[in-house]
Tab-separated table of N, CA, C and O in Angstrom:
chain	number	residue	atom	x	y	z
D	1	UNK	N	5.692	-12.931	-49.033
D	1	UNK	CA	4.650	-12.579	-49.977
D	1	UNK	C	3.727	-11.548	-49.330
D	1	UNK	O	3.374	-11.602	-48.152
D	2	UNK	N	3.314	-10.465	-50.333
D	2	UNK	CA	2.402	-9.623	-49.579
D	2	UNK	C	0.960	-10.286	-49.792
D	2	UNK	O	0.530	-10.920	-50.756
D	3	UNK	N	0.456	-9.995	-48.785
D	3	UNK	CA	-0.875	-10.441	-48.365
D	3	UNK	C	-2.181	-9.105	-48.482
D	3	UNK	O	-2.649	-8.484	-47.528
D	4	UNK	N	-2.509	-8.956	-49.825
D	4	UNK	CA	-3.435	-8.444	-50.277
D	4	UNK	C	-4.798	-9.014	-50.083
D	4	UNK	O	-5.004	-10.205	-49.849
D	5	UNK	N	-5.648	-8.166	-50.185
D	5	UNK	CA	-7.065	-8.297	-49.584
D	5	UNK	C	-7.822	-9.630	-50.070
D	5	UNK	O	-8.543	-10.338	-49.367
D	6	UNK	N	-7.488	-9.826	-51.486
D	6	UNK	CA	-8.018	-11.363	-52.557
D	6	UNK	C	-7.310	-12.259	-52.070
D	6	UNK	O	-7.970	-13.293	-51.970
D	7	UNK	N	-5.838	-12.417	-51.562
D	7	UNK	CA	-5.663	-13.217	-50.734
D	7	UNK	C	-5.824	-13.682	-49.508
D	7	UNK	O	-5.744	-14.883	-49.250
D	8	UNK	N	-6.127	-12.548	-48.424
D	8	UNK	CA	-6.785	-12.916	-47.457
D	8	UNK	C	-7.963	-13.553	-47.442
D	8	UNK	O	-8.296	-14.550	-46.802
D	9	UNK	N	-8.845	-12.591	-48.551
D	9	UNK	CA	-9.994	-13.428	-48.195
D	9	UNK	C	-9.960	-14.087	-48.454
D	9	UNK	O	-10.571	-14.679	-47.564
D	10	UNK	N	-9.521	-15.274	-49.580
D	10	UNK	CA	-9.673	-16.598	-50.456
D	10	UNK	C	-8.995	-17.812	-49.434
D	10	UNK	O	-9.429	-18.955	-49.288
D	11	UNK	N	-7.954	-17.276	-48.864
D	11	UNK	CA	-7.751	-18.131	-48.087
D	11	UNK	C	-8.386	-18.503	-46.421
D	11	UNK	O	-8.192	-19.570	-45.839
D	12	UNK	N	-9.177	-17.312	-45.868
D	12	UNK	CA	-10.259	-17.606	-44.800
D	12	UNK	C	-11.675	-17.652	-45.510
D	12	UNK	O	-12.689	-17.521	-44.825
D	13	UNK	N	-11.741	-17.816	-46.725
D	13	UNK	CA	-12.915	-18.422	-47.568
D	13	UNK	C	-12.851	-20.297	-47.430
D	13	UNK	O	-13.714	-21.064	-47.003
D	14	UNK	N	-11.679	-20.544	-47.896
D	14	UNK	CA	-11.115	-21.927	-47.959
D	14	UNK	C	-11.133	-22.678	-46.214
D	14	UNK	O	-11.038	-23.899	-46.087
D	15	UNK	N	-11.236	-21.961	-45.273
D	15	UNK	CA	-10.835	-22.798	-44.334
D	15	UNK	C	-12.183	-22.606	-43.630
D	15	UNK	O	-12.223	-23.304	-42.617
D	16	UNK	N	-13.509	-21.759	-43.863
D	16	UNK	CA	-14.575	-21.940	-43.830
D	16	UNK	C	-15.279	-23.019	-44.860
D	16	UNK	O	-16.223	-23.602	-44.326
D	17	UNK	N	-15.046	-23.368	-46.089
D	17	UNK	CA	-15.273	-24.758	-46.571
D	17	UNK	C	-15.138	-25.298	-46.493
D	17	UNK	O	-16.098	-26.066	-46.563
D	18	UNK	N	-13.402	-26.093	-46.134
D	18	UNK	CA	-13.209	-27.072	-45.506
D	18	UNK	C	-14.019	-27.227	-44.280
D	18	UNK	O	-14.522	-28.345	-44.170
D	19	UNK	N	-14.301	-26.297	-43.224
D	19	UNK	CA	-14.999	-26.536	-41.873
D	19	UNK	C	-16.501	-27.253	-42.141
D	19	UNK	O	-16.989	-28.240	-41.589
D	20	UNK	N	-16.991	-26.476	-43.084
D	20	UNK	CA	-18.672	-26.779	-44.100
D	20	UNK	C	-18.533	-28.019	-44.726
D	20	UNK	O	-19.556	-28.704	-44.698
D	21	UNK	N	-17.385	-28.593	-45.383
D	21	UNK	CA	-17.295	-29.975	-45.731
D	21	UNK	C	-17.410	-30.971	-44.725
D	21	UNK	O	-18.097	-31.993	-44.721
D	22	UNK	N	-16.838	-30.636	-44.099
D	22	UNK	CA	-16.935	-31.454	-42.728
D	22	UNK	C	-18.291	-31.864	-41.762
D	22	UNK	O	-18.455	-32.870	-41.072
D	23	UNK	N	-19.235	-30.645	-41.991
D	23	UNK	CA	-20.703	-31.075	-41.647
D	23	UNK	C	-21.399	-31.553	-42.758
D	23	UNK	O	-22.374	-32.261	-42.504
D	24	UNK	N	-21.142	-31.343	-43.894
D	24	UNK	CA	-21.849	-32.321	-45.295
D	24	UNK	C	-21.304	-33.532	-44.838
D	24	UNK	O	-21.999	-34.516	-44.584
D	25	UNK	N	-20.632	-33.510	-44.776
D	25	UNK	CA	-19.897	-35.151	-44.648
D	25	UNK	C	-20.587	-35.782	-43.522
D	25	UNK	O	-21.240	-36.792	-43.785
D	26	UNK	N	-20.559	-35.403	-42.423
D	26	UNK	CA	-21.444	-35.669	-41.202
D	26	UNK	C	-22.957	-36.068	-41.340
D	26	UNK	O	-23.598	-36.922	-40.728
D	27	UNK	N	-23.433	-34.966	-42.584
D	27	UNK	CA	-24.861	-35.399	-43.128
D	27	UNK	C	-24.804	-36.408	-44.147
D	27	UNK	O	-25.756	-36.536	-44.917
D	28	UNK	N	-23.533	-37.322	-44.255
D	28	UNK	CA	-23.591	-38.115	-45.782
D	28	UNK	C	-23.972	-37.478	-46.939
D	28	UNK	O	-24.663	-38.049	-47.782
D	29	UNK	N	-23.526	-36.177	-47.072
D	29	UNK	CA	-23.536	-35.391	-48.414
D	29	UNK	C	-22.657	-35.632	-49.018
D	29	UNK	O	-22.279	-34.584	-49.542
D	30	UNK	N	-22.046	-36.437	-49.292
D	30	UNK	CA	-20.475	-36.606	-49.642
D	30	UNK	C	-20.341	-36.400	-50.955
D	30	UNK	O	-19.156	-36.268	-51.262
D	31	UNK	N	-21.136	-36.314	-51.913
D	31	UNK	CA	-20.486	-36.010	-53.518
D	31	UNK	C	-20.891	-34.435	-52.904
D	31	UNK	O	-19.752	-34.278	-52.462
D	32	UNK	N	-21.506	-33.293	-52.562
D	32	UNK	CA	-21.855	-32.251	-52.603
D	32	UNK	C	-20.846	-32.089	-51.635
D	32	UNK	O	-19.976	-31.362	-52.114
D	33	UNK	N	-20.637	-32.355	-50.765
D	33	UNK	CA	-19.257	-32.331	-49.920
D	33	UNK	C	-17.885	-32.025	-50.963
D	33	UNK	O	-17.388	-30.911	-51.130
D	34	UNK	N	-17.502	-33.073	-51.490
D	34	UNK	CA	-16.689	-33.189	-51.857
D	34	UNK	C	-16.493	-32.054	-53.706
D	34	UNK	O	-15.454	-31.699	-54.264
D	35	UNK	N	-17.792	-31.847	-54.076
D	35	UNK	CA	-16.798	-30.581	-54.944
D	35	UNK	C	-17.068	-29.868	-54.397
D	35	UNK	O	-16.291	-28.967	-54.715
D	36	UNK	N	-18.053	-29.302	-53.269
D	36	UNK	CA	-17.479	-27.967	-52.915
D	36	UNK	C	-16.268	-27.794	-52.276
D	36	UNK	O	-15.642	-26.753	-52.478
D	37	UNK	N	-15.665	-28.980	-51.246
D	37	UNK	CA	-14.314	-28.872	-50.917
D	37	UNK	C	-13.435	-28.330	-52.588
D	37	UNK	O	-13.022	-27.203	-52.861
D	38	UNK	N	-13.389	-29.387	-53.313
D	38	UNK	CA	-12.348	-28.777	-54.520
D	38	UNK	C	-12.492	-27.482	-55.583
D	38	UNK	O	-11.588	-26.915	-56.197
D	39	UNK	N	-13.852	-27.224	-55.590
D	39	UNK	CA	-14.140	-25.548	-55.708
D	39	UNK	C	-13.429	-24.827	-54.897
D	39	UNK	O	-12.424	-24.122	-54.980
D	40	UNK	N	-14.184	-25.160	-54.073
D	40	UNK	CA	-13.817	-23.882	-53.172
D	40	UNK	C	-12.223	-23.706	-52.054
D	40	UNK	O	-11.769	-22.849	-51.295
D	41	UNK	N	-11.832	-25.030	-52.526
D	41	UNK	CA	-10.203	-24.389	-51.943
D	41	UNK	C	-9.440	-23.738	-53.024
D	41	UNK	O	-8.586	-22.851	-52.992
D	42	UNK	N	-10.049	-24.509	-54.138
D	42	UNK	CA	-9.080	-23.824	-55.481
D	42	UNK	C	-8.952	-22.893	-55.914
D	42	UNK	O	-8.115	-22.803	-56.813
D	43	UNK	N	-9.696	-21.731	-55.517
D	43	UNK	CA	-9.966	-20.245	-55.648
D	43	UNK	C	-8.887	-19.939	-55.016
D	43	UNK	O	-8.111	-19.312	-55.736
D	44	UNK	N	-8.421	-20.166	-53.706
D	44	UNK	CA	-7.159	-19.884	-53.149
D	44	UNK	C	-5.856	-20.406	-53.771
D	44	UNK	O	-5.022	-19.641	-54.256
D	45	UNK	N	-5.745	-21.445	-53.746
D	45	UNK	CA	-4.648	-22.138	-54.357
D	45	UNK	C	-4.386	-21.424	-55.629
D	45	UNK	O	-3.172	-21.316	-55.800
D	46	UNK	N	-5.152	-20.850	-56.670
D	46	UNK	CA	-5.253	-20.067	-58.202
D	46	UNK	C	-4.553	-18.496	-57.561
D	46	UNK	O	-3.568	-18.000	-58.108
D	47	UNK	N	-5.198	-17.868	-56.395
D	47	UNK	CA	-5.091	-16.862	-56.497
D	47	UNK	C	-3.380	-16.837	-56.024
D	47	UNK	O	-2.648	-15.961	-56.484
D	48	UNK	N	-2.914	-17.761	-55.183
D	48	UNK	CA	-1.694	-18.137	-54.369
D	48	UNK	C	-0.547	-18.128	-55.736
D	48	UNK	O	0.483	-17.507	-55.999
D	49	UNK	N	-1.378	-19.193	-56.412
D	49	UNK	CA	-0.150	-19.700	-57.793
D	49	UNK	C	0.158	-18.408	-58.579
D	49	UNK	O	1.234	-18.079	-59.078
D	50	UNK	N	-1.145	-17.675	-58.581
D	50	UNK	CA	-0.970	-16.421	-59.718
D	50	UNK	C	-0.193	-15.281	-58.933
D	50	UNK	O	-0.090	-14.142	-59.387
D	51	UNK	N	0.305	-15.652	-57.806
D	51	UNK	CA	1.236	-14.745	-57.386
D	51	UNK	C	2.727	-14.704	-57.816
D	51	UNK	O	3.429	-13.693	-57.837
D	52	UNK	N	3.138	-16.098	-58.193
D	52	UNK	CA	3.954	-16.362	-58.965
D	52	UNK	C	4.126	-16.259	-59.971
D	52	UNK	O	5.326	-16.361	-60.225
D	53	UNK	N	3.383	-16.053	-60.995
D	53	UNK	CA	2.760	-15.883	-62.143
D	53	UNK	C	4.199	-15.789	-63.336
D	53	UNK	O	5.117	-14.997	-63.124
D	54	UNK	N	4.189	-16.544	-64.329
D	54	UNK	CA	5.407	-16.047	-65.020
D	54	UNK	C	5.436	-15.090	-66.062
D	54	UNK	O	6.450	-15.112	-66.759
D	55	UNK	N	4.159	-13.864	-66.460
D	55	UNK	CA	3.885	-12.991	-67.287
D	55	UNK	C	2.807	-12.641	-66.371
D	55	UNK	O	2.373	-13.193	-65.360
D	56	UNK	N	2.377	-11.195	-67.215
D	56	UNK	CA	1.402	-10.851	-66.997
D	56	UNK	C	0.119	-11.561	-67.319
D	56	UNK	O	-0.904	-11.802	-66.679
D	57	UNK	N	0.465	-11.766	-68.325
D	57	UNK	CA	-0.967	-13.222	-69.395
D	57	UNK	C	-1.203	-14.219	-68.056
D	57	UNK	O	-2.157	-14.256	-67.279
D	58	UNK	N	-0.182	-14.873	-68.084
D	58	UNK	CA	-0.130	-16.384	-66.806
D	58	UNK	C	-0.781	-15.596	-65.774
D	58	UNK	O	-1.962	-15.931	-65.868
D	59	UNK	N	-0.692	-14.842	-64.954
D	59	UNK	CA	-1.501	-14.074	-63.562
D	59	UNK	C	-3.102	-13.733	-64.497
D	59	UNK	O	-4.175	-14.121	-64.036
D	60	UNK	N	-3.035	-13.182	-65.451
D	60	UNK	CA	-4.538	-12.889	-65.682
D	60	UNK	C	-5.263	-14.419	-65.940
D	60	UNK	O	-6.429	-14.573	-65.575
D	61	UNK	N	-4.546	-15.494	-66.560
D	61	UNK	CA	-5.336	-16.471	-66.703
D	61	UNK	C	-5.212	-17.671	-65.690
D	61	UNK	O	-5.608	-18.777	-66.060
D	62	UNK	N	-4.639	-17.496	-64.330
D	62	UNK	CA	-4.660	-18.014	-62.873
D	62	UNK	C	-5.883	-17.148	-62.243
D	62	UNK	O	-6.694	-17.745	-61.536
D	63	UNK	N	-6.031	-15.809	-62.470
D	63	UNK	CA	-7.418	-15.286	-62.184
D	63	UNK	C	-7.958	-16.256	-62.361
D	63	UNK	O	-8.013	-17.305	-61.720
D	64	UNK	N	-8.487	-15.851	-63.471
D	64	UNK	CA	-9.744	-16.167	-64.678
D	64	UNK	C	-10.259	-17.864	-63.689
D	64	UNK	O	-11.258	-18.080	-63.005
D	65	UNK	N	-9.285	-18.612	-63.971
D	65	UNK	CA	-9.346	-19.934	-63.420
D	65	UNK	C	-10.029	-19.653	-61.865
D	65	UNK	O	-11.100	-20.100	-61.454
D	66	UNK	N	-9.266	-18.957	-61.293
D	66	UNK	CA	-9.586	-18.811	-59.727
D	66	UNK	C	-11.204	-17.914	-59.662
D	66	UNK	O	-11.900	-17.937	-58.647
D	67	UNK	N	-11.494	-17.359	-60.600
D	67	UNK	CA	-12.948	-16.881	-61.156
D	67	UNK	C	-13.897	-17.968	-61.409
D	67	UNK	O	-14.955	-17.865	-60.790
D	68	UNK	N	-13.797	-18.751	-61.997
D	68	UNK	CA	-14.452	-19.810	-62.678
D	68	UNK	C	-14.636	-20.756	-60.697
D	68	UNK	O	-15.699	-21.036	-60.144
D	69	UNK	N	-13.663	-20.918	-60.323
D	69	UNK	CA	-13.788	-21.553	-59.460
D	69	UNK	C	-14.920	-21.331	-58.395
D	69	UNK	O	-15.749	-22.154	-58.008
D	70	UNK	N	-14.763	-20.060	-58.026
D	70	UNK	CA	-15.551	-18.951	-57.467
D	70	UNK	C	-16.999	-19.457	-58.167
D	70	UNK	O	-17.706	-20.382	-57.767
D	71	UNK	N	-17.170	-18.823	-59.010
D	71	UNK	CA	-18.508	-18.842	-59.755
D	71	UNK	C	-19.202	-20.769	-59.016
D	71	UNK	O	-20.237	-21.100	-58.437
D	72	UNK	N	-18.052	-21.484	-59.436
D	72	UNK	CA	-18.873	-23.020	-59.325
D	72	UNK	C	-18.872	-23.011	-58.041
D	72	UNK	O	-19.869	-23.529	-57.539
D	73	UNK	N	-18.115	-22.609	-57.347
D	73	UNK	CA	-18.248	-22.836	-55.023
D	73	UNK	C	-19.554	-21.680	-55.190
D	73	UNK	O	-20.311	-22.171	-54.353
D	74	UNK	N	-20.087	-20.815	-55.575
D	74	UNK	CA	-21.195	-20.304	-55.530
D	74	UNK	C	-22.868	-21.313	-55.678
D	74	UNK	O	-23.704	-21.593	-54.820
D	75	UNK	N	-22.799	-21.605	-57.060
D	75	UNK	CA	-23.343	-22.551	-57.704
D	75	UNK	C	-23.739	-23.868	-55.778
D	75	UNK	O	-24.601	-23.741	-54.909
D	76	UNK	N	-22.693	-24.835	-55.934
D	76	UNK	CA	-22.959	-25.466	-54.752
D	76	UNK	C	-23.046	-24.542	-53.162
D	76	UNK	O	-23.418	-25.244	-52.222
D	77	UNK	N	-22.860	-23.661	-52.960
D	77	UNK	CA	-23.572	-23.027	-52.049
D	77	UNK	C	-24.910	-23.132	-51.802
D	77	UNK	O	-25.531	-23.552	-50.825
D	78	UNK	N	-25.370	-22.517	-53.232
D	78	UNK	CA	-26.777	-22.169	-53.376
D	78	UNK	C	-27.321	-23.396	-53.292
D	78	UNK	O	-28.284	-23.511	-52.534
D	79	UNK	N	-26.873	-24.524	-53.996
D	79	UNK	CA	-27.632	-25.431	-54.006
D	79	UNK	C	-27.363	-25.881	-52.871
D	79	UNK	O	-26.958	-26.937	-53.358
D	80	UNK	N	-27.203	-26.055	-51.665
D	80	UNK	CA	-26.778	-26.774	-50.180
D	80	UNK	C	-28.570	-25.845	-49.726
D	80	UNK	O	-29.569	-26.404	-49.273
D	81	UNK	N	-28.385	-24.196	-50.094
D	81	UNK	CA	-28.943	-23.597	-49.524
D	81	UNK	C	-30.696	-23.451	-49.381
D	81	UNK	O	-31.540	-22.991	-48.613
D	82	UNK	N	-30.549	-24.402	-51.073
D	82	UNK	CA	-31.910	-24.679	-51.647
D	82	UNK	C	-32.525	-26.108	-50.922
D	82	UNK	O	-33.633	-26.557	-50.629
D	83	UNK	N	-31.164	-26.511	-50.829
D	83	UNK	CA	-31.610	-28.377	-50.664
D	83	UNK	C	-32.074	-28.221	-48.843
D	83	UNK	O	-32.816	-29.083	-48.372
D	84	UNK	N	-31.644	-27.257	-48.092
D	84	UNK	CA	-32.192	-27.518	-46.621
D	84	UNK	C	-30.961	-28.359	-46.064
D	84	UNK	O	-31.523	-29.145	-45.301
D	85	UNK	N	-29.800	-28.596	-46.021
D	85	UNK	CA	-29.182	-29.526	-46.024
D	85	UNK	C	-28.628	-29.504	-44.546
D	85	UNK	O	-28.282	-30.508	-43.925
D	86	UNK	N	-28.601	-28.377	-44.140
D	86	UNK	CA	-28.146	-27.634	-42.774
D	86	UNK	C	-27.777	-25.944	-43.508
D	86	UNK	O	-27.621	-25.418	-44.609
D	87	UNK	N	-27.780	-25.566	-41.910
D	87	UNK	CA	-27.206	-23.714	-42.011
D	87	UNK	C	-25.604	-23.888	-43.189
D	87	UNK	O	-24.792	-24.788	-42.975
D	88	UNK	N	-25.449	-23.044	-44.164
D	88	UNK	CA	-24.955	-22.640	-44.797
D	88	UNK	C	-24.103	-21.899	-43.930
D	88	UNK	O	-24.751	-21.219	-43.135
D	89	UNK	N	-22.702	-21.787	-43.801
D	89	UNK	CA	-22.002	-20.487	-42.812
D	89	UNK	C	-22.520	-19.375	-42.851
D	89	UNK	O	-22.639	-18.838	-43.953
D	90	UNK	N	-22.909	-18.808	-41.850
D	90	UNK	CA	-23.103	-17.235	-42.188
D	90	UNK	C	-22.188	-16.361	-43.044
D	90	UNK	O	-20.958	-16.324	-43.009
D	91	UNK	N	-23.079	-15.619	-43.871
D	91	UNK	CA	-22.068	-14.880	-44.910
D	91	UNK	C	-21.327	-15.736	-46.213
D	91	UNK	O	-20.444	-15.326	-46.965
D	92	UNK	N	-21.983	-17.016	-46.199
D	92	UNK	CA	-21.185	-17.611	-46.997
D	92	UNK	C	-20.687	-17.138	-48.541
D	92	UNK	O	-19.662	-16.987	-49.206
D	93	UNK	N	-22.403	-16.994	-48.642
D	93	UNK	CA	-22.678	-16.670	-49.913
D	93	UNK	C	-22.207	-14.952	-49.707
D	93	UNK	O	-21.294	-14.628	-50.467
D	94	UNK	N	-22.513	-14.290	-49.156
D	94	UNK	CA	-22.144	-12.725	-49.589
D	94	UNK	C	-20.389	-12.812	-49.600
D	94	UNK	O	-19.810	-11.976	-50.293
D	95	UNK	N	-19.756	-13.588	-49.010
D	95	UNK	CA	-18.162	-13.586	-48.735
D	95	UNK	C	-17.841	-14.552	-50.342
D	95	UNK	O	-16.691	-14.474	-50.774
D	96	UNK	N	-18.486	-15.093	-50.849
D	96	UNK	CA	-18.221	-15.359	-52.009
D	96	UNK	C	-18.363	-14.593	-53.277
D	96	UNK	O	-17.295	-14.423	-53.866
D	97	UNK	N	-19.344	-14.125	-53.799
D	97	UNK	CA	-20.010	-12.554	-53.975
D	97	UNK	C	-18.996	-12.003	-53.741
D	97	UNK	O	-18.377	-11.714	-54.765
D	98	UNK	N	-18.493	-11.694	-52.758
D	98	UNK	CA	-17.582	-10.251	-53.062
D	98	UNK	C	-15.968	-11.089	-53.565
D	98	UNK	O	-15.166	-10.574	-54.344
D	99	UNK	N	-15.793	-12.399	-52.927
D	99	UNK	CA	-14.099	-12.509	-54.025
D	99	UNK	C	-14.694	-12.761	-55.118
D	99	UNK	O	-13.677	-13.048	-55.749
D	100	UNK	N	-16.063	-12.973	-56.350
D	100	UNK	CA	-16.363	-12.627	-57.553
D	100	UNK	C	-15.784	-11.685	-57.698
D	100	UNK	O	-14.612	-11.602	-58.067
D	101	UNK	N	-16.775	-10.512	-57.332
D	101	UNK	CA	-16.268	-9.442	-57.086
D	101	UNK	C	-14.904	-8.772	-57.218
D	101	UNK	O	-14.663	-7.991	-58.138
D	102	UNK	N	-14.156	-9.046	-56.423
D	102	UNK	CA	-12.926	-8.600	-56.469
D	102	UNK	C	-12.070	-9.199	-57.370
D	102	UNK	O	-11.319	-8.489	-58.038
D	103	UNK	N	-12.069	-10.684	-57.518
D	103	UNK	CA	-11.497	-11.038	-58.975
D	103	UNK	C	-12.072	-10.636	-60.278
D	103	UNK	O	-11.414	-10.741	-61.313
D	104	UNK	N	-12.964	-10.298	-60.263
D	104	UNK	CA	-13.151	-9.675	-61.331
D	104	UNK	C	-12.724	-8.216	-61.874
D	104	UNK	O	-12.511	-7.963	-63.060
D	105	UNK	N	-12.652	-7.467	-61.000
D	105	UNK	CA	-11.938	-6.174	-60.900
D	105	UNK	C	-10.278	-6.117	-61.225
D	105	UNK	O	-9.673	-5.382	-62.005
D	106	UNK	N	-9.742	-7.250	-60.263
D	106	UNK	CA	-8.208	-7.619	-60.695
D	106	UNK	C	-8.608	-8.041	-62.161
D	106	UNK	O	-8.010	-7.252	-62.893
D	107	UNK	N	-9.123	-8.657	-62.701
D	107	UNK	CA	-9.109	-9.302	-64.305
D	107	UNK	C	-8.874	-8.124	-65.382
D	107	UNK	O	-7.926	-7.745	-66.069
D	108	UNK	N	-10.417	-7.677	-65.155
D	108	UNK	CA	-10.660	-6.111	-65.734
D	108	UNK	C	-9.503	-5.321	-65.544
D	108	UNK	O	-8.978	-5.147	-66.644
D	109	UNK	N	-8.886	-4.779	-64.661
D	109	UNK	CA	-7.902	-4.392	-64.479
D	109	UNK	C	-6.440	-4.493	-65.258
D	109	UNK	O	-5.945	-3.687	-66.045
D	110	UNK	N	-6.047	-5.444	-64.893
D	110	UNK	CA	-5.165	-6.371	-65.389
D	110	UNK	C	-5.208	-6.116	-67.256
D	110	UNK	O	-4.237	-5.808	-67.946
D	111	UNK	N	-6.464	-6.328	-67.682
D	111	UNK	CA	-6.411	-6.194	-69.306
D	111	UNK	C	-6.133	-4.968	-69.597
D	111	UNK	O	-5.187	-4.736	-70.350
D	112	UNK	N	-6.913	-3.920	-69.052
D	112	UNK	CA	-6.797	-2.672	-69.252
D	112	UNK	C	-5.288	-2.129	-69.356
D	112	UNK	O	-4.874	-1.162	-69.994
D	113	UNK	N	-4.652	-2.952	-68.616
D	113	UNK	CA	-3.080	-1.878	-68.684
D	113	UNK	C	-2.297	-3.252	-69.383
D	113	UNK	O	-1.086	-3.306	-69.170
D	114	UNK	N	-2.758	-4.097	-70.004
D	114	UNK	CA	-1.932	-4.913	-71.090
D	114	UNK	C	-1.373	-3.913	-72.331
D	114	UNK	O	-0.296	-3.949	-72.926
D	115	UNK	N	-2.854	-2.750	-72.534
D	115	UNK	CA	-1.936	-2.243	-73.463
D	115	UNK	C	-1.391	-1.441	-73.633
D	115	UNK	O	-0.668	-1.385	-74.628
């Protein structure tokens, strides 16, 4: 499989959350622990599946999903970041921000030459 830039990052996005789950958990954050673990690995896993994709439609709406995901691992970022809970990874939030970012461009993209 080629290893394009949305996949790189999504997947050293994912293994910096899992690492961040692991100190929530340490702080007994464990429900805030635990969806940002399933947010935020699933952005990878979406972008992974939509490589397989069986149409063009199926890859734009494995985005979309892997978008949505994104958006909510943002969401609990911020809120870790609001709550004081401990240091947030460096870059967390801007390295999330930009796979928005970039999935959104693949989306946009993607429609544009549907027709």
């Amino acid at each position: 499989m080629r290893e394009g830039p949305i996949i790189k990052k999504s997947l050293e996005f994912s293994i910096l959350v899992v690492n961040y789950c692991e100190f929530l958990e340490s702080k007994r954050k464990f429900i805030i622990a635990n969806q940002l673990l399933k947010s935020g690995t699933s952005i990878g896993a979406n972008v992974f599946e939509a490589q397989h994709s069986e149409s063009r439609l199926d890859f734009i709406h494995k985005m979309k999903i892997a978008l949505k995901e994104a958006n909510e691992t943002f969401y609990w970022l911020s809120l870790c970041e609001k709550m004081s809970v401990g240091a947030i990874p460096t870059d967390s939030l801007n390295s999330i921000i930009e796979i928005i970012a970039i999935l959104s461009r693949i989306i946009i993209t993607c429609k544009k030459n549907l027709n």
